[in-house]
Tab-separated table of N, CA and C in Angstrom:
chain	number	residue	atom	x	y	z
G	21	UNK	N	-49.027	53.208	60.408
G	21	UNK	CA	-48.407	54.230	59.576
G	21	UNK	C	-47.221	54.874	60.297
G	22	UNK	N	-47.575	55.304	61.991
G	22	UNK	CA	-46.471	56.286	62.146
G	22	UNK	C	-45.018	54.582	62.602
G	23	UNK	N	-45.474	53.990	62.843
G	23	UNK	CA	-44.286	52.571	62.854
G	23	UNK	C	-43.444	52.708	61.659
G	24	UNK	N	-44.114	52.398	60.784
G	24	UNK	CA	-43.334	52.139	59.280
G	24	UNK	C	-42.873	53.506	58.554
G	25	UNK	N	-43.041	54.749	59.102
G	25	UNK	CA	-42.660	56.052	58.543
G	25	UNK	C	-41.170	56.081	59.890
G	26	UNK	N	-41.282	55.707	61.163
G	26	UNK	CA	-40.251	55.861	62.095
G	26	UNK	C	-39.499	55.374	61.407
G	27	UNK	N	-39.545	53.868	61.378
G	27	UNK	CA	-38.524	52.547	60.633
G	27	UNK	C	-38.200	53.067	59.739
G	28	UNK	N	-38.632	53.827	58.424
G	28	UNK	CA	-38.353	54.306	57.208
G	28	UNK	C	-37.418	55.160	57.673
G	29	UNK	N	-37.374	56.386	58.390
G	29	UNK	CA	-36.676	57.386	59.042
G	29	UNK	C	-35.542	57.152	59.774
G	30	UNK	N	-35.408	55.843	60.626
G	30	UNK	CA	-34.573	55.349	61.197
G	30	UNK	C	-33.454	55.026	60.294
G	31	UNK	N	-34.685	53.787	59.289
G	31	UNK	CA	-33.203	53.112	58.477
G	31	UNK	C	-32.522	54.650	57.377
G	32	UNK	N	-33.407	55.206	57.228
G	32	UNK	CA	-32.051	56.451	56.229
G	32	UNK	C	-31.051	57.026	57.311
G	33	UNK	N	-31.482	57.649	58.318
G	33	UNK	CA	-30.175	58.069	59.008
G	33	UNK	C	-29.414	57.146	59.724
G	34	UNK	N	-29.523	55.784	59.738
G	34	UNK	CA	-28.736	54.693	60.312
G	34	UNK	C	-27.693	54.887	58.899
G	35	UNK	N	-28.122	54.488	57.530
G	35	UNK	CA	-27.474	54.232	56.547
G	35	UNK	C	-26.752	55.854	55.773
G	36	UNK	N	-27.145	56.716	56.171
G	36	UNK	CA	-26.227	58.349	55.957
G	36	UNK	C	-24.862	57.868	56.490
G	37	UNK	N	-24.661	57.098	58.145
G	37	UNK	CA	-23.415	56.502	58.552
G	37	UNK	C	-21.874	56.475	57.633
G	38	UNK	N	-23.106	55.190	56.552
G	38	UNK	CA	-22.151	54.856	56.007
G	38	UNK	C	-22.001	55.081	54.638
G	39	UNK	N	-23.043	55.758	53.672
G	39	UNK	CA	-22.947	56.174	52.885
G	39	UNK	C	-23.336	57.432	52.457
G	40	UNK	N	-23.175	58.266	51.306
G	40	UNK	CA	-23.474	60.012	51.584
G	40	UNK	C	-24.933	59.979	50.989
G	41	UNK	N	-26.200	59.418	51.729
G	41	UNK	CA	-26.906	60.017	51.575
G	41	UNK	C	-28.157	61.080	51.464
G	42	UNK	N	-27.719	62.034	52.433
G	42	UNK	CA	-27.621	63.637	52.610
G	42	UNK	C	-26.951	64.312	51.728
G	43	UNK	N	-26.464	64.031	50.684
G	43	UNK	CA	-25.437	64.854	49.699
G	43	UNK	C	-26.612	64.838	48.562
G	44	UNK	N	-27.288	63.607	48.388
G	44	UNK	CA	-28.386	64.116	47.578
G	44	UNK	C	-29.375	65.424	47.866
G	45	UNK	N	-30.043	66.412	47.349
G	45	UNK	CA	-30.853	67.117	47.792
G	45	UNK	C	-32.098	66.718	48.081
G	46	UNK	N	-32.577	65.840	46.931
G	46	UNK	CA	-33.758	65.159	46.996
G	46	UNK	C	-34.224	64.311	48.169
G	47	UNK	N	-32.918	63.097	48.645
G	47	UNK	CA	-33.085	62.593	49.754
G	47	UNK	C	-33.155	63.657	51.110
G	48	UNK	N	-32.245	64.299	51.199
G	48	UNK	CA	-32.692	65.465	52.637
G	48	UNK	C	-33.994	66.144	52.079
G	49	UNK	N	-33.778	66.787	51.359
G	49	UNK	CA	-35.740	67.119	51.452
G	49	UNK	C	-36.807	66.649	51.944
G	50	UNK	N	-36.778	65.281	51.315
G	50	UNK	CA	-37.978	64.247	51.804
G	50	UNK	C	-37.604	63.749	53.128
G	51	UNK	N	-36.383	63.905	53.586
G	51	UNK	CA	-36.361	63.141	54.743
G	51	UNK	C	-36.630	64.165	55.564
G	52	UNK	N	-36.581	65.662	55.405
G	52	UNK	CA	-36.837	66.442	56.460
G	52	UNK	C	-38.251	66.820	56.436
G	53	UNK	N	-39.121	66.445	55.178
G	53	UNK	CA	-41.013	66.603	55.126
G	53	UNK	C	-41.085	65.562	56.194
G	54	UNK	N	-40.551	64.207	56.056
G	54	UNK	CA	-41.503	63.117	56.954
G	54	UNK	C	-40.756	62.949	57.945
G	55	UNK	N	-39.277	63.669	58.586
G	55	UNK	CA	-39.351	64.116	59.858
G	55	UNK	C	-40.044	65.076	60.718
G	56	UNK	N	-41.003	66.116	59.839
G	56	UNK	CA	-41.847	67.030	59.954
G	56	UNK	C	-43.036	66.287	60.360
G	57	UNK	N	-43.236	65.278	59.207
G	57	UNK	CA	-44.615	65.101	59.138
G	57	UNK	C	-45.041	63.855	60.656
G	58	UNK	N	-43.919	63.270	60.794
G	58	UNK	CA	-43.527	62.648	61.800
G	58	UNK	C	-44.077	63.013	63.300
G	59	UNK	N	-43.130	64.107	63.176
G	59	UNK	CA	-43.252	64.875	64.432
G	59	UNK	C	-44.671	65.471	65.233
G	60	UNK	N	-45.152	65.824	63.584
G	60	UNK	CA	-46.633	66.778	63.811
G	60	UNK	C	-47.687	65.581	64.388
G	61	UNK	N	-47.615	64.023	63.878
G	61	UNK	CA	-48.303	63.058	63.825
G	61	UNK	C	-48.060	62.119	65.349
G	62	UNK	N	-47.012	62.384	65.809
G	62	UNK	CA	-47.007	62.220	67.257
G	62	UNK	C	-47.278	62.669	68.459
G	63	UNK	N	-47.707	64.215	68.141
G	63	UNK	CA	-47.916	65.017	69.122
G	63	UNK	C	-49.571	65.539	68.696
G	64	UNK	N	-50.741	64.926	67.875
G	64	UNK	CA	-51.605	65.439	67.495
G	64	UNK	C	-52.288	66.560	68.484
G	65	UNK	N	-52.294	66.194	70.253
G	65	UNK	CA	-52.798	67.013	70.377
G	65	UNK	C	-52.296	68.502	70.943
G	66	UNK	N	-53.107	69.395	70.584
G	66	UNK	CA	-51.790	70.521	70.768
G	66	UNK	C	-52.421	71.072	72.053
G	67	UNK	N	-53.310	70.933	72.910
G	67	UNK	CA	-53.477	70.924	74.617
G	67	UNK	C	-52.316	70.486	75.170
G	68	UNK	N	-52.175	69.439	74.391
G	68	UNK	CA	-51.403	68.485	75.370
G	68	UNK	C	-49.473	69.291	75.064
G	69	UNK	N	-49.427	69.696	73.987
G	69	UNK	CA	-48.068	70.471	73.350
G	69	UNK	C	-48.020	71.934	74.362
G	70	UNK	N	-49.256	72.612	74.909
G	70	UNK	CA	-49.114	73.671	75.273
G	70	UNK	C	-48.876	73.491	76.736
G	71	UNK	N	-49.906	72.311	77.421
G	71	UNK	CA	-48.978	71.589	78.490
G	71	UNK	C	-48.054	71.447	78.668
G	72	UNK	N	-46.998	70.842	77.600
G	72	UNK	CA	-45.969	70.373	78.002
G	72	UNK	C	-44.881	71.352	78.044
G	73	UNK	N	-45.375	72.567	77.175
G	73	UNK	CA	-44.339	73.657	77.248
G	73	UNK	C	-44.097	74.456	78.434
G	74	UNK	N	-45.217	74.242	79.603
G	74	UNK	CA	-45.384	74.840	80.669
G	74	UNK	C	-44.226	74.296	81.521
G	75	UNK	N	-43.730	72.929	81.606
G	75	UNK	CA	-42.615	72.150	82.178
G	75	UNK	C	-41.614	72.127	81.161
G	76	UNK	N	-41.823	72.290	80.107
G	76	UNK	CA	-40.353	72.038	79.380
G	76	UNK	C	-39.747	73.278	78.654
G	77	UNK	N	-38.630	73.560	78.665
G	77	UNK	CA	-38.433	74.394	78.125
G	77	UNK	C	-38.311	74.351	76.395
G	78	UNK	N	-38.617	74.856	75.345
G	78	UNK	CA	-38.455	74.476	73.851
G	78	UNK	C	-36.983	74.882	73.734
G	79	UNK	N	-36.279	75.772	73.967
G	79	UNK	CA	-35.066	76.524	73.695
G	79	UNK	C	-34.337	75.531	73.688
G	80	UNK	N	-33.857	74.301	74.038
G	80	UNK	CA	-32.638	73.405	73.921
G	80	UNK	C	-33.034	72.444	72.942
G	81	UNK	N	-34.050	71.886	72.894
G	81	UNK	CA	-34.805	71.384	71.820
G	81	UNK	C	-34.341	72.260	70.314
G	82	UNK	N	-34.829	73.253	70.114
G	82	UNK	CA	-34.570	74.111	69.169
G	82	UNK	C	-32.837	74.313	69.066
G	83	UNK	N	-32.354	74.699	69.809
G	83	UNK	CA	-30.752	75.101	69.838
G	83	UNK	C	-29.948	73.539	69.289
G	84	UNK	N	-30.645	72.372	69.566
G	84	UNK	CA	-30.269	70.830	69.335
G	84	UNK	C	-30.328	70.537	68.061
G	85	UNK	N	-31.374	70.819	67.289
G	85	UNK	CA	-31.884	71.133	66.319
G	85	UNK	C	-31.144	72.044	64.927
G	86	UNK	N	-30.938	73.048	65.748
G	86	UNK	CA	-30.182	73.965	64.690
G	86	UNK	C	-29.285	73.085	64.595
G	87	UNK	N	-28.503	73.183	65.635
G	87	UNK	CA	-26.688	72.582	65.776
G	87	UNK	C	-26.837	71.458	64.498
G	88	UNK	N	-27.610	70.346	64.654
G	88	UNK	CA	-27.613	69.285	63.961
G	88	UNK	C	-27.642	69.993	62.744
G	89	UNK	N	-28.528	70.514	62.308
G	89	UNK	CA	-28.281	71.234	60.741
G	89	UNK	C	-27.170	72.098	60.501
G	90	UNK	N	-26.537	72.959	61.312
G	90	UNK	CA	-25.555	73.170	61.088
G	90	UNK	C	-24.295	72.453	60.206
G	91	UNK	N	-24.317	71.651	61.258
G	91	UNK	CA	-23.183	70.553	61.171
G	91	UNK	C	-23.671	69.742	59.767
G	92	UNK	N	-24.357	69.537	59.395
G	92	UNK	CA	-25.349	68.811	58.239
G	92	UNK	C	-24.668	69.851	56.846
G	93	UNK	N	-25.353	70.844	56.602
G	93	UNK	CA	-24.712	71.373	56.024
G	93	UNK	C	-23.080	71.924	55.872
G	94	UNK	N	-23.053	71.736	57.007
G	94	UNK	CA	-20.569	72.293	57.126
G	94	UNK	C	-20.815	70.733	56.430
G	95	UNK	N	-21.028	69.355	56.462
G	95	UNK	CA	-20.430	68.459	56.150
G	95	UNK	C	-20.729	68.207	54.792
G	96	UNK	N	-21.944	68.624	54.375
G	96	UNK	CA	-22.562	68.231	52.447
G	96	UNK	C	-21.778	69.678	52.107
G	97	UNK	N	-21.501	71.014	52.973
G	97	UNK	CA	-20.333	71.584	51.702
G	97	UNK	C	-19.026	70.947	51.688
G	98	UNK	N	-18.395	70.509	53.268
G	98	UNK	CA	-17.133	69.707	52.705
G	98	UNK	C	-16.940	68.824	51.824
G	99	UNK	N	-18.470	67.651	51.279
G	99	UNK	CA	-18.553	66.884	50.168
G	99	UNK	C	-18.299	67.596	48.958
G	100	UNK	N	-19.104	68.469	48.611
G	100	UNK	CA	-19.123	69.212	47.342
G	100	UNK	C	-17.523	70.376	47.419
G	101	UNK	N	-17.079	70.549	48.429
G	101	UNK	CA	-15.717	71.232	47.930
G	101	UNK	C	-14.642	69.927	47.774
G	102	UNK	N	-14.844	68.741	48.097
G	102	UNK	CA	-13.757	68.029	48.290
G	102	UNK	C	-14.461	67.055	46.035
G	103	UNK	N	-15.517	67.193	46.179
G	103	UNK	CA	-15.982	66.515	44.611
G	103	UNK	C	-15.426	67.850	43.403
G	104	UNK	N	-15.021	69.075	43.726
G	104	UNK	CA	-15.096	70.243	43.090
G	104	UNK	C	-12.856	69.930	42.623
G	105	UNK	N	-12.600	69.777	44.044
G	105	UNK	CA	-11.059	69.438	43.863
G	105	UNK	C	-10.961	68.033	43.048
G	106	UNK	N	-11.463	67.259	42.976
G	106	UNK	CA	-11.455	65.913	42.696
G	106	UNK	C	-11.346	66.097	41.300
G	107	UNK	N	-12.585	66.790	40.776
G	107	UNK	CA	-12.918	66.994	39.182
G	107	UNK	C	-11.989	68.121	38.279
G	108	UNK	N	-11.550	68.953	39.489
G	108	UNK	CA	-10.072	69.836	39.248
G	108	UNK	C	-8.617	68.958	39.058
G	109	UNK	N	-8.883	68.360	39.588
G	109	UNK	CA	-7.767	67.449	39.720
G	109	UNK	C	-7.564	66.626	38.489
G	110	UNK	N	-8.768	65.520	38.073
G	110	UNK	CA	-8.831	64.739	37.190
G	110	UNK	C	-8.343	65.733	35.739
G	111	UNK	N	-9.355	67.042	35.613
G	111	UNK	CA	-9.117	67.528	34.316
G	111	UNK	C	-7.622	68.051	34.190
G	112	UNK	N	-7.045	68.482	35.252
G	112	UNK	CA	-5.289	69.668	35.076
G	112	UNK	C	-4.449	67.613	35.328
G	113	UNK	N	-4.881	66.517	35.054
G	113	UNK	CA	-4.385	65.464	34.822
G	113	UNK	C	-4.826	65.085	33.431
G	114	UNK	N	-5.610	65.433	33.162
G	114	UNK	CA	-6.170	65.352	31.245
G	114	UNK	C	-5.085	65.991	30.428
G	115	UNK	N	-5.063	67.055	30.697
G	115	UNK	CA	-4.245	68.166	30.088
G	115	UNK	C	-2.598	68.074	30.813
G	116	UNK	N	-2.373	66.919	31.261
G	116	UNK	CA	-1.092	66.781	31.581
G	116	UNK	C	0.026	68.307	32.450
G	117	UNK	N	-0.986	68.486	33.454
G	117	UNK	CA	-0.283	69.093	34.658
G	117	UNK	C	-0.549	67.984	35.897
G	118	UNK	N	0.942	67.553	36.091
G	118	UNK	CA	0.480	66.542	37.020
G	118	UNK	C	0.690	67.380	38.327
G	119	UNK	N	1.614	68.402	38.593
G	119	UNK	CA	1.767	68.726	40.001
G	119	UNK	C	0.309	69.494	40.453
G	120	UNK	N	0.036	70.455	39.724
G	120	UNK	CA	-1.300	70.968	40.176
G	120	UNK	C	-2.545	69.923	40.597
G	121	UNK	N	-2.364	68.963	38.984
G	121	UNK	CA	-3.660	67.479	39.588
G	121	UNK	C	-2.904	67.436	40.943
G	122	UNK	N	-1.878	66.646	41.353
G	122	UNK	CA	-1.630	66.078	42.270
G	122	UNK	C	-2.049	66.777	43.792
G	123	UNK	N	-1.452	68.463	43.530
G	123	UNK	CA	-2.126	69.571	44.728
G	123	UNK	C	-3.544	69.411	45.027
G	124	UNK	N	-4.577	69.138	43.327
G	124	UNK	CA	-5.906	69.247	44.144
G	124	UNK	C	-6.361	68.196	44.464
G	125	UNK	N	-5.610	66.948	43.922
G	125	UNK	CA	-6.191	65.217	44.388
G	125	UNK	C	-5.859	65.458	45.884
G	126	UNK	N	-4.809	66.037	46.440
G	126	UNK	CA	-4.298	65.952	47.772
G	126	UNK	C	-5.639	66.494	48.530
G	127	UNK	N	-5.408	67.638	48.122
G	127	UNK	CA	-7.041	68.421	49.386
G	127	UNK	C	-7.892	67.668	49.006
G	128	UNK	N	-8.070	66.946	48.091
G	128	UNK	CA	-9.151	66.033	48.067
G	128	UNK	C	-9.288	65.167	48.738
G	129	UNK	N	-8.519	64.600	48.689
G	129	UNK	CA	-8.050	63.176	49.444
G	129	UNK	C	-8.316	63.446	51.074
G	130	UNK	N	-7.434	64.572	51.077
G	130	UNK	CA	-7.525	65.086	52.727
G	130	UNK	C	-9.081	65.291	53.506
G	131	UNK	N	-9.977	65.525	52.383
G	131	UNK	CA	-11.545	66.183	53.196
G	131	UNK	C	-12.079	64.465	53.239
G	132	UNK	N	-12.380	63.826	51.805
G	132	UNK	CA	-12.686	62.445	51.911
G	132	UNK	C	-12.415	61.481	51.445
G	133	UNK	N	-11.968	59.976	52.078
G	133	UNK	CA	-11.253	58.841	51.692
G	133	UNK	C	-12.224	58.295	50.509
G	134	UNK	N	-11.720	58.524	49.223
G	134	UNK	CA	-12.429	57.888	48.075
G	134	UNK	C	-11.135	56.848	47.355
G	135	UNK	N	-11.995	55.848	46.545
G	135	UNK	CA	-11.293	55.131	45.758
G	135	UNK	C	-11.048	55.722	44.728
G	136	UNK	N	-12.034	56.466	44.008
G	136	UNK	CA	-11.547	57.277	42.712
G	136	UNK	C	-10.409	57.964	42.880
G	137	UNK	N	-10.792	59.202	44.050
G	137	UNK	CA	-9.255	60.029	44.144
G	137	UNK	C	-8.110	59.231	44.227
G	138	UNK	N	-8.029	57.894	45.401
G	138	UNK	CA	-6.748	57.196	45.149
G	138	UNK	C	-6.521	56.672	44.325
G	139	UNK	N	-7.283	56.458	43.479
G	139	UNK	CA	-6.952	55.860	41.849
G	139	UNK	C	-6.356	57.259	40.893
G	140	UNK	N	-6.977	58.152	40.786
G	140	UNK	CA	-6.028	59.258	40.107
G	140	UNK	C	-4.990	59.867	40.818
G	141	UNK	N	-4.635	59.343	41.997
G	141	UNK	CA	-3.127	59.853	43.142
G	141	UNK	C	-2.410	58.713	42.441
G	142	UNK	N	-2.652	57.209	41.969
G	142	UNK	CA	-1.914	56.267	42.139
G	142	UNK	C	-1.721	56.659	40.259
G	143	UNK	N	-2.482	57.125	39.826
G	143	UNK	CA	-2.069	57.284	38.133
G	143	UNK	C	-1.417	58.373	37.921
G	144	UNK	N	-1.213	59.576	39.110
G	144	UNK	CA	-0.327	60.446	38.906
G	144	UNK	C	1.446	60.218	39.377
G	145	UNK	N	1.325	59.570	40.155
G	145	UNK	CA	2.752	58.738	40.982
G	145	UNK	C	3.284	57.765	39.495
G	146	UNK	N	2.272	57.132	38.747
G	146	UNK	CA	2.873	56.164	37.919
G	146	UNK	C	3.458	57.306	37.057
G	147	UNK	N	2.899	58.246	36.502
G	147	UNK	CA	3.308	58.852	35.515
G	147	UNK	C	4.478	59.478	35.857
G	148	UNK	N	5.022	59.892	36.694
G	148	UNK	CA	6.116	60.080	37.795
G	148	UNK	C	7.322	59.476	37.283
G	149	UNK	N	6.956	57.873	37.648
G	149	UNK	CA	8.101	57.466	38.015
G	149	UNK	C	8.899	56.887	36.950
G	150	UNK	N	8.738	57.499	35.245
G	150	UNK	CA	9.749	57.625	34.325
G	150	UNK	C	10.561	58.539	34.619
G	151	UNK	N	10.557	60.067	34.848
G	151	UNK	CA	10.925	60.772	35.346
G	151	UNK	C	12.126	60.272	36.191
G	152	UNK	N	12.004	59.764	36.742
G	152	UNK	CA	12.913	59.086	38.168
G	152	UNK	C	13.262	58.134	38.041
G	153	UNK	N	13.796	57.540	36.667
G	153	UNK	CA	14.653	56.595	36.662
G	153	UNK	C	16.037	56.864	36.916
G	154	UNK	N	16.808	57.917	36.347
G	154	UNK	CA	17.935	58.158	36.882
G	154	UNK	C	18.806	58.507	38.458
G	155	UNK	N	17.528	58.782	39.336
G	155	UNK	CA	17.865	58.496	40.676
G	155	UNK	C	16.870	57.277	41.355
G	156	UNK	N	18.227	56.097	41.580
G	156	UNK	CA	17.298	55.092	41.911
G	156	UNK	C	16.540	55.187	43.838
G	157	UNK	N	16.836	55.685	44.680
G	157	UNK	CA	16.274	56.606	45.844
G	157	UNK	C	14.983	57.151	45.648
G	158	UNK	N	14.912	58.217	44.868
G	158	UNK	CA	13.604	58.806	44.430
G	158	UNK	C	12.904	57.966	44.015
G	159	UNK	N	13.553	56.691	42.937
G	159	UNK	CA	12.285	55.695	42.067
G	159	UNK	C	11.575	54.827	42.773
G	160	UNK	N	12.771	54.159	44.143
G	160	UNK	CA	12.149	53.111	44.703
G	160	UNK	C	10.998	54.106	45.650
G	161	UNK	N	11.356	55.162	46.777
G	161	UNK	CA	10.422	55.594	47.148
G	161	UNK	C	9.169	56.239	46.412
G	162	UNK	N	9.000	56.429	45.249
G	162	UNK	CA	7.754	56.833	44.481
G	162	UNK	C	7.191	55.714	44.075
G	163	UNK	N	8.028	54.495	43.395
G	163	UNK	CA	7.298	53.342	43.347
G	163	UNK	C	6.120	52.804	44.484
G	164	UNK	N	7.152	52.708	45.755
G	164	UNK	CA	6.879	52.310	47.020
G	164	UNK	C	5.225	52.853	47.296
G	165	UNK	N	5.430	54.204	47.132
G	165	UNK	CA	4.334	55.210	47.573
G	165	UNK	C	2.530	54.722	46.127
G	166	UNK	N	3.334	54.370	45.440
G	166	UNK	CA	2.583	53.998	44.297
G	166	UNK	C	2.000	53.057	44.205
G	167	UNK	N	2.809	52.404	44.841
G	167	UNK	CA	2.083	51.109	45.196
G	167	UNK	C	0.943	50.977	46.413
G	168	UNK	N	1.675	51.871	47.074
G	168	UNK	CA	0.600	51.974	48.225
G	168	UNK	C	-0.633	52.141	48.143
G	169	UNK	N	-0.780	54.161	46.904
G	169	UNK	CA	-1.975	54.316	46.274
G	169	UNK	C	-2.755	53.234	46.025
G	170	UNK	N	-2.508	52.644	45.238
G	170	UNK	CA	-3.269	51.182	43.787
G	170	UNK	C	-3.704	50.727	45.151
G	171	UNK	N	-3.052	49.620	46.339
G	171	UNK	CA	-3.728	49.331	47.122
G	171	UNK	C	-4.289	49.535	47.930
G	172	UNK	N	-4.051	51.034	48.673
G	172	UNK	CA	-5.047	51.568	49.289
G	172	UNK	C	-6.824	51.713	48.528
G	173	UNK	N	-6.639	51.827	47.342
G	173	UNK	CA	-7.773	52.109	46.060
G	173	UNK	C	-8.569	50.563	46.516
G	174	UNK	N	-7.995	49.670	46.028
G	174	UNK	CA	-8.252	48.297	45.948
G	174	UNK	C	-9.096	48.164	47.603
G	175	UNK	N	-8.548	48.764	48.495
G	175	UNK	CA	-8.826	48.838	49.929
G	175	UNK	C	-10.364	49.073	50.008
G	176	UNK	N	-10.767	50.461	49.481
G	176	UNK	CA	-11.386	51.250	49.379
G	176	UNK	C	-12.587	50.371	48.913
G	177	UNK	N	-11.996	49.769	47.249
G	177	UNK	CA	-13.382	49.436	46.263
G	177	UNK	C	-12.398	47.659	45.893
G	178	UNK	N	-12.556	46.953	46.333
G	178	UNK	CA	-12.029	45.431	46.277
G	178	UNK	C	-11.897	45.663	44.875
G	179	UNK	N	-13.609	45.942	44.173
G	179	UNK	CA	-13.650	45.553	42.864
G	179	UNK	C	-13.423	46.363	41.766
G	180	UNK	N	-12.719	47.316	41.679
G	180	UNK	CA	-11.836	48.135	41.074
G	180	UNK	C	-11.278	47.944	40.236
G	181	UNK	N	-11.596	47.204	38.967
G	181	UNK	CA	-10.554	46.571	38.010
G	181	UNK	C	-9.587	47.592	37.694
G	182	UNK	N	-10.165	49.108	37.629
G	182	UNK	CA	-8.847	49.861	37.047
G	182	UNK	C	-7.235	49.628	37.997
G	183	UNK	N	-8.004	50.152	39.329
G	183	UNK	CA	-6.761	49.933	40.370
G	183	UNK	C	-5.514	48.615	40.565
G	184	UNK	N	-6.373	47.328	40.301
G	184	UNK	CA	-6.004	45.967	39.870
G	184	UNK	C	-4.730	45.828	38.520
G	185	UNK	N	-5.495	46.627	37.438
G	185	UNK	CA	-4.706	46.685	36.435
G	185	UNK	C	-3.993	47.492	36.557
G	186	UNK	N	-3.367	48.288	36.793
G	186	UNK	CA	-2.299	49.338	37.476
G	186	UNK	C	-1.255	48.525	38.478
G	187	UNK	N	-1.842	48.291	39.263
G	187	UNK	CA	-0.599	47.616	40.164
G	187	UNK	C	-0.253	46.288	39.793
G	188	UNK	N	-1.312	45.861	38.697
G	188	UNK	CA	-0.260	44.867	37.793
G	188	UNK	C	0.917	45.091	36.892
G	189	UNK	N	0.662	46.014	36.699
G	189	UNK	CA	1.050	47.074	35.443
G	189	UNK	C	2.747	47.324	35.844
G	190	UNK	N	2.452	48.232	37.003
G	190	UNK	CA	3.388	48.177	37.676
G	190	UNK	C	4.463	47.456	38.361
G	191	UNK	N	3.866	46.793	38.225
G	191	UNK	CA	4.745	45.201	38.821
G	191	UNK	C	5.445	44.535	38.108
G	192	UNK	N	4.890	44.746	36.701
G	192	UNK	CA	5.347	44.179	35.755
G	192	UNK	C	6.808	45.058	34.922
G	193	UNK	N	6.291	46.769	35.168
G	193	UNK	CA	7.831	46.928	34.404
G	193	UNK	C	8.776	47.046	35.826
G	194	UNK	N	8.342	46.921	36.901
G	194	UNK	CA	9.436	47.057	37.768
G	194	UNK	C	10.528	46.141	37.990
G	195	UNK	N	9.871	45.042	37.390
G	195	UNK	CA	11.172	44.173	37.343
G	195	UNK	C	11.774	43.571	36.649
């Protein structure tokens, strides 16, 4: 039991790495009961816990501890303020304010590298660059930059058909 509850424990915070899952609530909950339950189940006997406190000190243990949650939480609110700009962004792009979308896709963009956000950065640049046909300077560098978006997106999520169809899109009236 306590093997296959470690391994269980291991593989979620190996895989938090690379994907957000600590942003769920549900997953940190449970993962912090059976890091609890973990803990309590390795140390059953508590002679042996009151022993060990006699040589060890708990205070850095504990101070190690906090820190990690600290930092746990500063990083699931930077998720949720950077998903809060994202969804700010998308809607003041519904309603056709592109500079404001574009202000909050930016802080978005800036807290975390998503394909969505670079997909609504790369659909706000397209919408742009009618605007900027009469200075050809401004068009090629917004194109340029536009293009970048779509493939940075594509970077992000290979399989992205929206991003795909866009920088086809693009390609196509540019020349």
């Amino acid at each position: 039991l306590m093997s296959g509850l470690f391994a269980g424990l291991l593989a979620v915070a190996i895989h938090s790495f690379v994907t957000y899952n600590f942003y769920v609530p549900a997953i940190s909950l449970l993962f912090g009961l059976y890091l609890g339950y973990f803990t309590q189940q390795s140390h059953p006997n508590k002679q042996w816990q009151v022993n060990l406190h006699r040589f060890i000190n708990p205070w850095p243990f504990r101070i190690i501890i906090c820190s990690i949650a600290a930092i746990f939480i500063f990083y699931a609110s930077l998720l949720k303020i950077s998903d809060q700009y994202y969804q700010q962004g998308v809607l003041n792009l519904m309603i056709n304010r592109i500079k404001i979308a574009d202000h909050k896709l930016t802080i978005a963009a800036n807290v975390r590298n998503n394909s969505n956000i670079s997909l609504a950065q790369g659909v706000i640049y397209s919408m742009l660059l009618p605007e900027l046909k009469k200075h050809q300077k401004k068009y090629n560098a917004m194109y340029t930059l536009t293009e970048k978006q779509f493939e940075k997106t594509l970077a992000l999520n290979p399989r992205n058909g929206l991003a795909s169809f866009y920088l086809a899109e693009l390609g196509g009236k540019h020349k």
